[in-house]
XYZ file of C-alpha atoms in Angstrom:
80
model
C -74.631 84.112 170.706
C -73.397 83.341 174.169
C -69.675 82.817 174.618
C -68.490 79.362 175.581
C -66.986 79.167 179.067
C -63.422 78.183 178.144
C -62.555 76.953 181.634
C -65.484 74.522 181.648
C -64.715 73.436 178.092
C -61.090 72.750 179.051
C -62.041 70.763 182.155
C -64.671 68.643 180.399
C -62.315 67.926 177.496
C -59.583 66.957 179.952
C -61.978 64.577 181.715
C -62.648 62.927 178.343
C -58.907 62.488 177.776
C -57.981 61.101 181.233
C -58.537 57.476 180.093
C -55.654 57.895 177.632
C -53.295 58.814 180.471
C -54.533 55.913 182.593
C -54.228 53.567 179.611
C -50.642 54.636 179.015
C -49.780 54.107 182.678
C -51.076 50.523 182.636
C -50.236 49.748 178.976
C -48.031 46.735 179.796
C -50.727 45.190 182.013
C -53.477 45.413 179.373
C -54.266 42.416 177.146
C -53.846 42.720 173.370
C -57.633 42.648 172.843
C -60.125 44.236 175.225
C -63.854 43.637 175.441
C -65.646 46.828 174.380
C -69.197 45.589 173.839
C -71.357 43.428 176.057
C -74.622 41.556 175.507
C -77.754 41.861 177.605
C -76.537 39.073 179.879
C -73.183 40.786 180.501
C -71.048 38.505 178.363
C -68.582 40.241 176.048
C -69.474 40.020 172.352
C -67.284 42.754 170.878
C -63.513 43.130 171.079
C -61.107 45.937 170.162
C -57.345 46.240 170.044
C -55.473 47.711 172.952
C -54.468 50.794 170.947
C -58.021 51.520 169.768
C -59.395 51.090 173.276
C -56.806 53.379 174.873
C -56.638 56.058 172.163
C -59.542 55.674 169.752
C -62.509 55.554 172.097
C -61.505 58.565 174.251
C -60.579 60.603 171.149
C -63.881 59.686 169.474
C -65.808 60.762 172.587
C -63.800 63.990 172.828
C -64.539 64.756 169.172
C -68.246 64.155 169.799
C -68.124 66.357 172.888
C -66.476 69.240 171.017
C -68.847 68.798 168.073
C -71.874 69.040 170.352
C -70.453 72.123 172.092
C -69.759 73.758 168.731
C -73.182 72.997 167.309
C -75.093 74.122 170.381
C -73.054 77.322 170.656
C -74.123 78.230 167.096
C -77.803 77.772 167.960
C -79.573 81.160 167.967
C -81.695 80.038 170.934
C -78.568 79.132 172.964
C -78.776 82.381 174.949
C -82.166 81.405 176.307
């Protein structure tokens, strides 16, 4: 198995977590509910709380990112 480049892993994980920092900086300016899903015509049809949008979505994406890195690093064909 090939070793995971820890510097790249750190940077990509940090990029996934930057929206949390931005969300905290503008927390007071955000509305209580934020549109998080849009229809084909661009109108919002799904809403989430401010806390879920700022914390939940970036953490969910970071978890998915780390899961994919972990799974692909265990693949025996990863070296190729």
